[in-house]
XYZ file of C-alpha atoms in Angstrom:
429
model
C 24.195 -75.680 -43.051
C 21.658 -77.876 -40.950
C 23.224 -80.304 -38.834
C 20.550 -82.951 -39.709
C 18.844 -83.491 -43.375
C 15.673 -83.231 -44.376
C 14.687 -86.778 -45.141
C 16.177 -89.942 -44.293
C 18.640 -91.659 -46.830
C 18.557 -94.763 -47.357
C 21.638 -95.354 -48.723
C 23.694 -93.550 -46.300
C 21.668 -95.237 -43.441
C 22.800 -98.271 -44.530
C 26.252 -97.508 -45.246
C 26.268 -95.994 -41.412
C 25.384 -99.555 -39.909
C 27.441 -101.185 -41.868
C 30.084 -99.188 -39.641
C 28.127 -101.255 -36.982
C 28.500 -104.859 -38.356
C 31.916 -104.651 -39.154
C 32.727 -102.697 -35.864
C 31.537 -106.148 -33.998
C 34.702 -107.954 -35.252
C 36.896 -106.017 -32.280
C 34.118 -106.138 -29.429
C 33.342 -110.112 -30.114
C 36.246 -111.488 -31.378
C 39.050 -109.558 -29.859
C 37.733 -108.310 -26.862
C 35.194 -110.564 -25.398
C 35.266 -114.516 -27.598
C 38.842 -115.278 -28.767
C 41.730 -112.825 -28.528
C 41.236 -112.035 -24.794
C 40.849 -115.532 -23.920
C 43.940 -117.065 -26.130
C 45.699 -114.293 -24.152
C 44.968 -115.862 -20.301
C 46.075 -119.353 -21.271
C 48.375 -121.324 -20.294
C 50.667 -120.768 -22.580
C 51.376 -116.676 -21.816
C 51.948 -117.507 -17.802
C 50.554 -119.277 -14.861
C 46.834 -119.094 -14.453
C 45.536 -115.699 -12.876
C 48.735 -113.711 -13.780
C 47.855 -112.432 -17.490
C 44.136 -111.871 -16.284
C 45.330 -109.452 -13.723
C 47.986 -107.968 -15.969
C 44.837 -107.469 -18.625
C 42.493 -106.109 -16.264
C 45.157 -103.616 -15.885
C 45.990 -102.781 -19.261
C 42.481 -102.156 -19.441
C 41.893 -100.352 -16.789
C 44.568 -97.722 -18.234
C 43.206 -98.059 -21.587
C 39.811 -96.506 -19.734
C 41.547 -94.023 -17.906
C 42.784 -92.903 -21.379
C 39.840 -92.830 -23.146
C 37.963 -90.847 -19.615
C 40.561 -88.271 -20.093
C 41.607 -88.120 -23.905
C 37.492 -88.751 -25.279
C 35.621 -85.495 -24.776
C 38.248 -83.318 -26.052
C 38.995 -85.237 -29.452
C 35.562 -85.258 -29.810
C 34.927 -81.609 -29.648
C 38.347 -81.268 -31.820
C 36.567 -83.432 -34.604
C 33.242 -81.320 -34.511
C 35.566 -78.185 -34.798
C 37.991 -78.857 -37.177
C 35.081 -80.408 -39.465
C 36.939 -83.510 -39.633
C 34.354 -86.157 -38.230
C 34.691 -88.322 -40.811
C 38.102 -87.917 -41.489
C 38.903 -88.707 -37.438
C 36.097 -91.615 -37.813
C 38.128 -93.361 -40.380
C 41.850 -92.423 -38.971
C 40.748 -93.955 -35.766
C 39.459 -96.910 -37.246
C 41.582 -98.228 -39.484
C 44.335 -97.992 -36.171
C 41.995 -100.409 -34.842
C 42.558 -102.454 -38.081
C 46.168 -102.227 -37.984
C 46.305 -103.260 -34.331
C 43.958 -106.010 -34.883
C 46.224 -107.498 -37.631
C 49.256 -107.044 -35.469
C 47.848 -109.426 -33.269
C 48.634 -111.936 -35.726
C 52.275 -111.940 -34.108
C 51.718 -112.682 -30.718
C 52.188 -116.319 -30.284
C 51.757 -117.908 -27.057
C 54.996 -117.316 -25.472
C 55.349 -115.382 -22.086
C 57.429 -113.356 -24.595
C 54.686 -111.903 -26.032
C 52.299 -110.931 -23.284
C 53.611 -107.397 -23.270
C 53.002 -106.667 -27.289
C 49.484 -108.145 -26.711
C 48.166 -106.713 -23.972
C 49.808 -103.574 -25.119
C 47.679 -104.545 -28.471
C 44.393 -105.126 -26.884
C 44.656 -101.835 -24.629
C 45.468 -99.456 -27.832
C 42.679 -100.987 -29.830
C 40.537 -100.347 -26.904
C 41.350 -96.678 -27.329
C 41.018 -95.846 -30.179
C 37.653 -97.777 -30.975
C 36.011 -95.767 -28.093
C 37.790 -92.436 -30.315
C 35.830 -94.646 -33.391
C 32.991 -94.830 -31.486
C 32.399 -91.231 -30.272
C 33.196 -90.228 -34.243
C 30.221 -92.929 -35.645
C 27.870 -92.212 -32.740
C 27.840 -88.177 -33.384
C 27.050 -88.926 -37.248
C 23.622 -90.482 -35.724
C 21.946 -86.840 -36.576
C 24.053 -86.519 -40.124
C 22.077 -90.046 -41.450
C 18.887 -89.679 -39.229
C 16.105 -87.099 -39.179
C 14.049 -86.160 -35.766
C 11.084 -88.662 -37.229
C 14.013 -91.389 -37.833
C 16.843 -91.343 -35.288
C 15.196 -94.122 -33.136
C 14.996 -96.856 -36.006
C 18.409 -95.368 -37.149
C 19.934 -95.798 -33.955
C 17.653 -99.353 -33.718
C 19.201 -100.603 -37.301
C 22.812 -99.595 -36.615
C 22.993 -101.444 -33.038
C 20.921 -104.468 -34.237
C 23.873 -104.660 -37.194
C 25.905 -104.633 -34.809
C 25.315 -108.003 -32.741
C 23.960 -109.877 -35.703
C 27.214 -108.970 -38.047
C 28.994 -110.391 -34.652
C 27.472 -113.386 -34.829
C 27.944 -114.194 -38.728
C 31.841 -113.439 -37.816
C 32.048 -115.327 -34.514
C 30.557 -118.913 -36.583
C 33.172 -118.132 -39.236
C 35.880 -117.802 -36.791
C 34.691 -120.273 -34.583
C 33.979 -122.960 -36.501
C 36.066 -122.249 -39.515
C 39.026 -121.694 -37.599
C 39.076 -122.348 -34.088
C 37.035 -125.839 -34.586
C 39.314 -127.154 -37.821
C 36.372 -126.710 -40.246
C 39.184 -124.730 -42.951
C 41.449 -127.446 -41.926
C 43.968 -125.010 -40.655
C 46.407 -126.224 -37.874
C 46.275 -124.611 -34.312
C 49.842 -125.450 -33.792
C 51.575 -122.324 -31.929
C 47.980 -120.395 -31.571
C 47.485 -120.170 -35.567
C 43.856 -120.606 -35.895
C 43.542 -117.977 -33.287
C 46.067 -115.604 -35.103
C 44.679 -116.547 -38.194
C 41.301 -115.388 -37.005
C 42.754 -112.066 -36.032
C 43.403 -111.462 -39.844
C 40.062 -111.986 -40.559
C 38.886 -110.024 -38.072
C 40.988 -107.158 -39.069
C 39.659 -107.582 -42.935
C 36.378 -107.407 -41.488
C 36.038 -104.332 -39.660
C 38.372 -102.817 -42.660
C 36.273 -103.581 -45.501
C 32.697 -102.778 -43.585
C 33.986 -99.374 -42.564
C 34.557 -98.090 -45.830
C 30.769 -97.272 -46.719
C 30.287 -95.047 -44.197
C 33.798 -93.225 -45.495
C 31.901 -92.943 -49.072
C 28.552 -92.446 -48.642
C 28.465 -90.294 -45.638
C 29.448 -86.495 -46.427
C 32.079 -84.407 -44.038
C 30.487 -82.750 -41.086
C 29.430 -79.406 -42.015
C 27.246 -77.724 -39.008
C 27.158 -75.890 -36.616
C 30.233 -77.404 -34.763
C 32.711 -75.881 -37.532
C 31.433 -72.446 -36.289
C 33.362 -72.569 -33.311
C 36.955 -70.827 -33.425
C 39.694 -73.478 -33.739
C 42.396 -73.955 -30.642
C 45.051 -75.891 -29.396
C 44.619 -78.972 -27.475
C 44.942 -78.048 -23.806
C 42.745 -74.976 -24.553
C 40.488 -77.715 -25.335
C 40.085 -78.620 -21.587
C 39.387 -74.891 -20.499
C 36.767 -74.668 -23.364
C 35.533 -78.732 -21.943
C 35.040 -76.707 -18.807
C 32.914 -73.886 -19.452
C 31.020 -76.605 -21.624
C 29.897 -78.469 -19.310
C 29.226 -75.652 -16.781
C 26.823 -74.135 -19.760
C 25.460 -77.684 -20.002
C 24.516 -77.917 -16.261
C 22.999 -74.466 -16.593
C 21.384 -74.585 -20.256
C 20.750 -78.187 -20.416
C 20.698 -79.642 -17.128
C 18.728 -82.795 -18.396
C 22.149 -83.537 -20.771
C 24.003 -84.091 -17.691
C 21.816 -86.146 -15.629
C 21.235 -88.697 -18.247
C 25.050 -88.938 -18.764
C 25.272 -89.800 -15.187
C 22.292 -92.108 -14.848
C 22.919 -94.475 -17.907
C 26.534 -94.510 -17.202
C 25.000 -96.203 -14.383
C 22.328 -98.683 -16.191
C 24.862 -98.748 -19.030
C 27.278 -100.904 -16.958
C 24.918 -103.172 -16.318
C 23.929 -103.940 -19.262
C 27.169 -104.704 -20.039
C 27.202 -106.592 -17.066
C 24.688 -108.682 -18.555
C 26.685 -110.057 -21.010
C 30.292 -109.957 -19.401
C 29.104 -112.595 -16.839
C 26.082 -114.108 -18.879
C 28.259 -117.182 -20.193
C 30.061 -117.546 -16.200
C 26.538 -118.199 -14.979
C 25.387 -120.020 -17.993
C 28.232 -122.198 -16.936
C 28.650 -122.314 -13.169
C 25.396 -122.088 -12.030
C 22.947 -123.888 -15.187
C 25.875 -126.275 -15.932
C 26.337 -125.416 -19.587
C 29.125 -126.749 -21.260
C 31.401 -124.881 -23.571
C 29.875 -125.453 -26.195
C 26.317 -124.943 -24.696
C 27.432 -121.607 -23.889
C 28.760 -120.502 -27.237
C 25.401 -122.101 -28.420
C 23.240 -119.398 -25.848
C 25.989 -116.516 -26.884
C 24.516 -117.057 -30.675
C 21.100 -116.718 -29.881
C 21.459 -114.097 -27.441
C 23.104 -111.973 -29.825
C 20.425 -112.679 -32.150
C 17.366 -112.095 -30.268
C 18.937 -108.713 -29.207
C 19.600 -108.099 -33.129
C 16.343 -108.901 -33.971
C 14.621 -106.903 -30.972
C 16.899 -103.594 -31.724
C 15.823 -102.990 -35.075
C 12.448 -103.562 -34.191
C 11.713 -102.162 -31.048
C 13.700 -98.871 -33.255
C 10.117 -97.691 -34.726
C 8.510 -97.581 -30.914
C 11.693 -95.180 -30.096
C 10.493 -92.975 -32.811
C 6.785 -92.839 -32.133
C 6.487 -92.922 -27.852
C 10.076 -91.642 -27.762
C 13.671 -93.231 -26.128
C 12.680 -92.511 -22.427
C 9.602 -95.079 -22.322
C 11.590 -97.512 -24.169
C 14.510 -97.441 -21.591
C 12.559 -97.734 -18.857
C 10.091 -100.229 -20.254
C 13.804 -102.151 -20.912
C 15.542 -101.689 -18.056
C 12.325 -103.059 -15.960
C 12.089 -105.795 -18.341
C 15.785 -106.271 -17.386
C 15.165 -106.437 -13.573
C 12.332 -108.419 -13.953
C 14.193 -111.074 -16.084
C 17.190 -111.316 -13.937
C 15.045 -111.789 -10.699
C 13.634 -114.852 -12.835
C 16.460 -116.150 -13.111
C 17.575 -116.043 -9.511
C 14.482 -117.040 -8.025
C 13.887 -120.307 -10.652
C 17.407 -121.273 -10.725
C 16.799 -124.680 -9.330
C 14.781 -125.191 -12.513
C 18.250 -125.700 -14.551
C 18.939 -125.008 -18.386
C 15.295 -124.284 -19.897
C 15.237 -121.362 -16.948
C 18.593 -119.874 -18.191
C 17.420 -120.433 -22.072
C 14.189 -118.941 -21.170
C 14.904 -115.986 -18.682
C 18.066 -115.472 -19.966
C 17.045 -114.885 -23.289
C 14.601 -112.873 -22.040
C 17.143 -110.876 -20.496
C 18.863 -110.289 -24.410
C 15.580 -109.327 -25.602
C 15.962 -105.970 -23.448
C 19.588 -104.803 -23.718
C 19.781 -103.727 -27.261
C 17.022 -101.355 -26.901
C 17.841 -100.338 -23.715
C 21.653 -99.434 -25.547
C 19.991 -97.997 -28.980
C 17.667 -95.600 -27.387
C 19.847 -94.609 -24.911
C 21.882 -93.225 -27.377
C 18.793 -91.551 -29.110
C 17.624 -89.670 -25.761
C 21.382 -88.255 -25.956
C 21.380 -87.749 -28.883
C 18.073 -85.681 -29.320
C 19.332 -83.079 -26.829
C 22.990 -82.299 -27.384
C 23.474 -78.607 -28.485
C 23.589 -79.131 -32.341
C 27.471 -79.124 -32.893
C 27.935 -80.475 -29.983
C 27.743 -84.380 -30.987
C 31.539 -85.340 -30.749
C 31.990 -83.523 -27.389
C 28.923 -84.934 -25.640
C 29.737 -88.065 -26.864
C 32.702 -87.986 -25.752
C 31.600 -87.064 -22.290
C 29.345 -90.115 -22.771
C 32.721 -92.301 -23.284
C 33.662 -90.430 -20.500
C 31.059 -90.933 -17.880
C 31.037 -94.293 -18.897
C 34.205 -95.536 -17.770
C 33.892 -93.563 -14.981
C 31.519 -96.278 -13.702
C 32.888 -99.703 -15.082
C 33.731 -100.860 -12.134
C 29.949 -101.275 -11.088
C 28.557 -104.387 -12.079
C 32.045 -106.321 -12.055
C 32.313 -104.995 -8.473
C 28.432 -106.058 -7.481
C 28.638 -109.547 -8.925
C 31.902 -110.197 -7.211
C 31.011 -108.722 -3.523
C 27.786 -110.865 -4.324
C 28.974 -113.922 -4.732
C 32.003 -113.154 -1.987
C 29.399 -112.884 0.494
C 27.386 -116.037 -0.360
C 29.667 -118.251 -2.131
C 27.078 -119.140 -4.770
C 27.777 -117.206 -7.709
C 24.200 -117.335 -8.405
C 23.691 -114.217 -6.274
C 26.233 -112.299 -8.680
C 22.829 -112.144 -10.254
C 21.314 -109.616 -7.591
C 24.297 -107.297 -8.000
C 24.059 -107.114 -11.662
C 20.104 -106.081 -10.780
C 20.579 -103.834 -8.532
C 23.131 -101.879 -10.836
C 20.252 -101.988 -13.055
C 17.842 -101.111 -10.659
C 19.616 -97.843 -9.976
C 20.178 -96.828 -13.156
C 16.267 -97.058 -13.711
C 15.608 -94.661 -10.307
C 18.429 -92.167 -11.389
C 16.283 -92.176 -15.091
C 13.297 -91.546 -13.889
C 13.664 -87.714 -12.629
C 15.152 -87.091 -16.324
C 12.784 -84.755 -18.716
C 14.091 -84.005 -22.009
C 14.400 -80.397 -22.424
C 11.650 -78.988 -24.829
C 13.815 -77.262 -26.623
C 17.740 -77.883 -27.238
C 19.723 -74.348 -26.483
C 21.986 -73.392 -29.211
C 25.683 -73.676 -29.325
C 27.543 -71.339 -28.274
């Protein structure tokens, strides 16, 4: 059976991103908006403490997913199970999310939640590397950019629908609920969890088992997974050398984008003066503008292809943030201005980046390169974190963490540049 149809459905395209929107609830309410920062109050130990302690738990939930995500990957295109292991994994994420409900700030309960937000972490990236390989089950060749496009853009405007529920709803008093012992906030994990739980069934429906070329391969155990991971990725470097350059160079350019939006609302703050709410404000209309630019800048993926859309990104990315630098004395209109800007590149930049990979993995192949794309990932997180903080070590203005976000960016683009896509994918093996 082909591993890709023959025309585009629209139905199970749209049951695919809805994956997307409901996915959102665990990167912006859990991870980045409210759980995470609940968790490094006062009220779970003295200030700096749980932020380290998280950092670690995180750190450990990466190491995990480096050495755990290639393998179940492959394992899922194997077994034939990709669905199956898509919805396993997420509705663990569900379950977690609800079990935050019980951590109530008490130094007590720092353990159980940082515990909490490191599993989820896990097993969304095993989520992740599941719904990314089905990009060539609900896509054709002619489609897979405005696929990709429609699923990310899903993904940071279902965000923001959930984040103005939860923020305002719950966090601000608009339900009327109390916030005695960290209720709204626990309250808002339910929601969250109900979210991603009822969004994630489409997919589950409409979407049938994987069937190609993957389920070829002769089933083994797990650790004989590794040995097989091996001679993989030595046939990749020799078949396919392309594949594992562009894993390396948008790990690279990857972490900076997400370093765009890990320190956006610091600088919005420190440096622009933006008040809280100011910066919640921005974090709205930055996730919509990426939204809106991700579907449509989908279509150009398609027709010119994902490498001219990354690059065209990333430089608008550079170009943006050295805006921003350079015009900081200008105050809030530069940050709403450049900074926005700045939005209007990552979600293409993250959408055809997983096209390019996509259109050259070995068909049966998906979960396992994937994976590796998890992998390489993590590898690197410690880039633009590391950049913006030896940055603004060195000057003492955090404005310059600017220039190390950049220049992660900036080397992603050179290590892109050499890439050519092969002209023709070699089979699997």
């Amino acid at each position: 059976m082909s591993d890709t149809p023959d025309r585009t459905s629209r139905r199970r395209v749209v049951a695919w991103g809805l994956w997307d929107w409901g996915s959102a609830s665990f990167n912006a309410v859990v991870t980045t908006f409210v759980f995470t920062v609940y968790l490094t109050s006062s009220g779970f130990g003295p200030e700096g403490v749980v932020e380290s302690q998280l950092g670690w738990a995180l750190a450990g939930a990466g190491l995990l997913i480096a050495l755990l995500a290639p393998v179940t990957g492959q394992r899922s295109d194997t077994s034939g199970r990709r669905k199956l292991w898509l919805g396993v994994n997420t509705y663990i994420v569900v379950a977690i999310t609800l079990a935050m409900f019980f951590v109530e700030p008490d130094p007590s309960f720092v353990w159980l939640g940082l515990l909490l937000v490191a599993g989820g972490n896990v097993f969304f990236e095993f989520a992740g590397v599941n719904y990314n390989a089905m990009l060539r089950q609900v896509s054709t060749p002619a489609s897979i950019g405005r696929v990709s496009g429609f699923g990310w853009g899903m993904g940071y405007v279902g965000g923001i629908v959930l984040l103005l529920i939860v923020y305002f709803g719950f966090i601000q008093g608009f339900f009327g609920l109390p916030s005695e012992n960290g209720l709204d906030v626990r309250l808002s994990m339910i929601v969250a969890a109900l979210w991603f739980g009822i969004f994630a069934l489409p997919v589950l429906f409409a979407v049938p088992e994987y069937r190609g070329a993957g389920t070829r391969r002769e089933r083994i155990g797990f650790f004989a997974s590794y040995a097989r991971l091996g001679r993989d990725i030595a046939r990749l470097w020799r078949d396919s050398r392309a594949t594992v350059w562009f894993l390396l160079a948008s790990a690279v350019f990857r972490d900076g984008l997400a370093g765009v939006f890990t320190f956006g609302g610091v600088l919005a703050a420190s440096v622009f003066g933006f008040s809280a709410g100011e910066v919640i404000l921005f974090a709205i209309a930055a996730n919509v503008v990426a939204g809106i630019s991700t579907i449509a800048v989908g279509a150009l993926d398609d027709r010119l292809g994902a490498k001219p859309v990354i690059v065209t990104a990333l430089a608008g990315l550079i170009v943006s943030g050295l805006l921003v630098f350079f015009l900081r004395d200008g105050g809030p209109a530069v940050f709403w201005t450049a900074g926005l800007a700045l939005t209007l590149f990552v979600g293409p930049a993250q959408s055809a980046s997983r096209t390019f990979l996509a259109r050259i993995i070995p068909p049966g192949r998906e979960g396992e390169v994937f994976g590796l794309y998890a992998t390489t990932g993590r590898a690197v997180s410690f880039l633009a974190p590391t950049m913006f903080a030896l940055f603004v070590g060195l000057t003492g203005d955090s404005a310059f963490g600017i220039l190390g976000i950049v220049l992660v960016l900036l080397a992603g683009l050179l290590l892109l540049l050499p890439v050519r896509a092969p002209a023709a994918v070699p089979a699997l093996r």
